[in-house]
Amino acid sequence: MSFIKANLDSIKKRITQAAEACGRSPEDIELLAVSKTFPAEDVRSCFDSGQRAFGENYVQEGVSKIESLKDLRSQIQWHFIGPLQSNKSRDVAENFDWVHSIDRLKIAQRLNDQRPSNVGRLNVCIQVNISDETTKSGVQPDDVIELCNNISNMPNLLLRGLMSIPEPTDDVAQQRNAHRQLYKLLELLKSSKELDQSKMQLDTLSMGMSSDIEAAIAEGSTMVRVGTAIFGKRTYL
Ligand SMILES: *Cc1c(COP(=O)(O)O)cnc(C)c1O
């Protein structure tokens, strides 16, 4: 059995155990395999082991992998999860199925304008700054409702939920606290009278990575983004 297949099996086991430990169904938690820095052959090997959703952080790298794997295009969901600069938005709008890292109105507008009409709506999540004091990446919780409202009026985007990258910590209580805040914010949006729920599909909480999927699942994650635990340790050139 390949290294990737073995890792994929053990991460699925972790998801199942974490779900059962808190009375959730494992099928309600989707696994996103984060393939950044790893070659297209590794994505293919992961695909051959049954994985269908992949996440990429860098536009050029992601687009060239999508191109290399175009024979699998109709079977793979490609998620863009990294920081997005305005001048790269077109490549993302044209090539990906999801964007998790919407952090300002301008990016949402550009993606909406640039999304080709023949590929369906782009699924998007708003990235929220829950606990990361250092990078300040993501929207402040107080500003999320207004951005939701704006996105809901964009015909080529479909708002699916929220994403966060909390400050890394080994303290499980702290991990859970950060994830709980994102969960509560999504619940708030789902019951908000200020939002037209018929113009969005708020079913996604994108939270949890290799080291904190248990905490994320206990707090309601519906999509965990796992890189290292599937593909191995990354080396950046
Ligand atoms: C790299 C990355 C991940 C995966 O992190 P691991 O710790 O390797 O599992 C998840 N989400 C985002 C946004 C990332 O950039």
mmCIF file of N, CA and C and ligand atoms in Angstrom, residues 11 32-38 55-58 80-83 100-101 127 163-165 206 208-213 224-234 236, ligand 1:
data_model
loop_
_atom_site.group_PDB
_atom_site.id
_atom_site.type_symbol
_atom_site.label_atom_id
_atom_site.label_comp_id
_atom_site.label_asym_id
_atom_site.label_seq_id
_atom_site.Cartn_x
_atom_site.Cartn_y
_atom_site.Cartn_z
ATOM 1 N N ILE A 11 -6.260 9.111 8.368
ATOM 2 C CA ILE A 11 -6.963 10.375 8.628
ATOM 3 C C ILE A 11 -8.484 10.138 8.615
ATOM 4 N N LEU A 32 -10.955 17.569 2.887
ATOM 5 C CA LEU A 32 -10.291 18.279 1.797
ATOM 6 C C LEU A 32 -8.796 17.974 1.898
ATOM 7 N N ALA A 33 -8.241 17.386 0.845
ATOM 8 C CA ALA A 33 -6.810 17.050 0.847
ATOM 9 C C ALA A 33 -6.028 18.256 0.330
ATOM 10 N N VAL A 34 -5.198 18.826 1.191
ATOM 11 C CA VAL A 34 -4.453 20.040 0.827
ATOM 12 C C VAL A 34 -3.115 19.649 0.190
ATOM 13 N N SER A 35 -3.049 19.832 -1.125
ATOM 14 C CA SER A 35 -1.920 19.295 -1.891
ATOM 15 C C SER A 35 -0.852 20.333 -2.227
ATOM 16 N N LYS A 36 -0.935 21.512 -1.619
ATOM 17 C CA LYS A 36 0.045 22.562 -1.918
ATOM 18 C C LYS A 36 1.473 22.056 -1.723
ATOM 19 N N THR A 37 2.332 22.461 -2.613
ATOM 20 C CA THR A 37 3.771 22.099 -2.679
ATOM 21 C C THR A 37 4.016 20.656 -3.145
ATOM 22 N N PHE A 38 2.987 19.827 -3.244
ATOM 23 C CA PHE A 38 3.185 18.452 -3.707
ATOM 24 C C PHE A 38 2.831 18.336 -5.188
ATOM 25 N N GLY A 55 -7.295 20.862 -2.108
ATOM 26 C CA GLY A 55 -7.128 22.282 -1.812
ATOM 27 C C GLY A 55 -5.747 22.773 -2.195
ATOM 28 N N GLU A 56 -5.705 23.962 -2.792
ATOM 29 C CA GLU A 56 -4.441 24.577 -3.202
ATOM 30 C C GLU A 56 -4.362 25.999 -2.653
ATOM 31 N N ASN A 57 -3.136 26.446 -2.350
ATOM 32 C CA ASN A 57 -2.913 27.774 -1.755
ATOM 33 C C ASN A 57 -2.355 28.817 -2.694
ATOM 34 N N TYR A 58 -1.675 28.365 -3.733
ATOM 35 C CA TYR A 58 -0.973 29.305 -4.603
ATOM 36 C C TYR A 58 -1.574 29.196 -5.994
ATOM 37 N N PHE A 80 -9.734 26.604 -3.750
ATOM 38 C CA PHE A 80 -8.656 27.551 -3.510
ATOM 39 C C PHE A 80 -8.775 28.023 -2.062
ATOM 40 N N ILE A 81 -7.676 27.849 -1.280
ATOM 41 C CA ILE A 81 -7.766 28.149 0.156
ATOM 42 C C ILE A 81 -6.726 29.163 0.631
ATOM 43 N N GLY A 82 -5.941 29.715 -0.287
ATOM 44 C CA GLY A 82 -4.857 30.612 0.111
ATOM 45 C C GLY A 82 -5.217 32.080 -0.017
ATOM 46 N N PRO A 83 -4.302 32.940 0.410
ATOM 47 C CA PRO A 83 -4.523 34.384 0.251
ATOM 48 C C PRO A 83 -4.623 34.735 -1.236
ATOM 49 N N HIS A 100 -12.201 29.423 -0.395
ATOM 50 C CA HIS A 100 -12.479 29.501 1.051
ATOM 51 C C HIS A 100 -12.000 30.807 1.668
ATOM 52 N N SER A 101 -11.237 31.581 0.911
ATOM 53 C CA SER A 101 -10.474 32.677 1.511
ATOM 54 C C SER A 101 -10.945 34.066 1.082
ATOM 55 N N GLN A 127 -13.473 34.021 4.904
ATOM 56 C CA GLN A 127 -12.440 33.718 5.910
ATOM 57 C C GLN A 127 -12.552 34.725 7.043
ATOM 58 N N MET A 163 -14.805 30.119 6.972
ATOM 59 C CA MET A 163 -13.534 29.409 7.115
ATOM 60 C C MET A 163 -12.661 30.178 8.089
ATOM 61 N N SER A 164 -11.816 29.451 8.839
ATOM 62 C CA SER A 164 -10.843 30.153 9.673
ATOM 63 C C SER A 164 -9.555 29.362 9.804
ATOM 64 N N ILE A 165 -8.499 30.087 10.079
ATOM 65 C CA ILE A 165 -7.192 29.491 10.385
ATOM 66 C C ILE A 165 -6.773 30.074 11.736
ATOM 67 N N SER A 206 -15.616 25.466 7.337
ATOM 68 C CA SER A 206 -14.311 24.956 6.914
ATOM 69 C C SER A 206 -13.303 25.244 8.016
ATOM 70 N N GLY A 208 -10.298 23.192 10.886
ATOM 71 C CA GLY A 208 -9.569 21.999 11.311
ATOM 72 C C GLY A 208 -8.512 21.644 10.294
ATOM 73 N N MET A 209 -7.280 21.428 10.770
ATOM 74 C CA MET A 209 -6.171 21.022 9.920
ATOM 75 C C MET A 209 -5.522 19.777 10.554
ATOM 76 N N SER A 210 -4.385 19.336 10.020
ATOM 77 C CA SER A 210 -3.804 18.063 10.492
ATOM 78 C C SER A 210 -3.754 17.926 12.010
ATOM 79 N N SER A 211 -3.394 19.019 12.687
ATOM 80 C CA SER A 211 -3.144 18.884 14.123
ATOM 81 C C SER A 211 -4.356 19.174 15.005
ATOM 82 N N ASP A 212 -5.459 19.632 14.430
ATOM 83 C CA ASP A 212 -6.594 19.964 15.311
ATOM 84 C C ASP A 212 -7.954 19.528 14.760
ATOM 85 N N ILE A 213 -7.959 18.462 13.932
ATOM 86 C CA ILE A 213 -9.263 18.047 13.383
ATOM 87 C C ILE A 213 -10.222 17.571 14.475
ATOM 88 N N VAL A 224 -12.795 19.492 6.915
ATOM 89 C CA VAL A 224 -11.452 19.639 7.481
ATOM 90 C C VAL A 224 -10.446 19.688 6.333
ATOM 91 N N ARG A 225 -9.456 20.542 6.479
ATOM 92 C CA ARG A 225 -8.446 20.757 5.427
ATOM 93 C C ARG A 225 -7.129 20.154 5.892
ATOM 94 N N VAL A 226 -6.762 19.021 5.280
ATOM 95 C CA VAL A 226 -5.627 18.258 5.789
ATOM 96 C C VAL A 226 -4.531 18.109 4.740
ATOM 97 N N GLY A 227 -3.346 18.607 5.080
ATOM 98 C CA GLY A 227 -2.206 18.509 4.167
ATOM 99 C C GLY A 227 -1.168 17.523 4.675
ATOM 100 N N THR A 228 -0.410 17.951 5.670
ATOM 101 C CA THR A 228 0.710 17.176 6.206
ATOM 102 C C THR A 228 0.352 15.725 6.527
ATOM 103 N N ALA A 229 -0.779 15.510 7.154
ATOM 104 C CA ALA A 229 -1.129 14.155 7.587
ATOM 105 C C ALA A 229 -1.462 13.230 6.411
ATOM 106 N N ILE A 230 -1.627 13.794 5.202
ATOM 107 C CA ILE A 230 -1.866 12.960 4.017
ATOM 108 C C ILE A 230 -0.612 12.855 3.148
ATOM 109 N N PHE A 231 -0.013 14.024 2.848
ATOM 110 C CA PHE A 231 1.074 14.041 1.858
ATOM 111 C C PHE A 231 2.459 14.035 2.491
ATOM 112 N N GLY A 232 2.538 14.320 3.787
ATOM 113 C CA GLY A 232 3.841 14.383 4.448
ATOM 114 C C GLY A 232 4.231 15.823 4.725
ATOM 115 N N LYS A 233 5.429 15.965 5.251
ATOM 116 C CA LYS A 233 5.915 17.292 5.639
ATOM 117 C C LYS A 233 6.263 18.096 4.392
ATOM 118 N N ARG A 234 5.884 19.380 4.399
ATOM 119 C CA ARG A 234 6.187 20.226 3.237
ATOM 120 C C ARG A 234 7.577 20.827 3.340
ATOM 121 N N TYR A 236 9.531 24.046 1.617
ATOM 122 C CA TYR A 236 9.364 25.206 0.750
ATOM 123 C C TYR A 236 10.700 25.563 0.145
HETATM 124 C C1 LIG B 1 -1.592 24.394 4.414
HETATM 125 C C2 LIG B 1 -2.997 24.628 4.827
HETATM 126 C C3 LIG B 1 -3.771 23.613 5.412
HETATM 127 C C4 LIG B 1 -3.228 22.236 5.743
HETATM 128 O O1 LIG B 1 -2.403 22.297 6.860
HETATM 129 P P1 LIG B 1 -1.769 20.976 7.499
HETATM 130 O O2 LIG B 1 -1.343 21.410 8.841
HETATM 131 O O3 LIG B 1 -0.626 20.581 6.623
HETATM 132 O O4 LIG B 1 -2.811 19.938 7.531
HETATM 133 C C5 LIG B 1 -5.098 23.893 5.706
HETATM 134 N N1 LIG B 1 -5.642 25.099 5.459
HETATM 135 C C6 LIG B 1 -4.935 26.098 4.902
HETATM 136 C C7 LIG B 1 -5.595 27.395 4.642
HETATM 137 C C8 LIG B 1 -3.600 25.907 4.584
HETATM 138 O O5 LIG B 1 -2.896 26.912 4.057
#
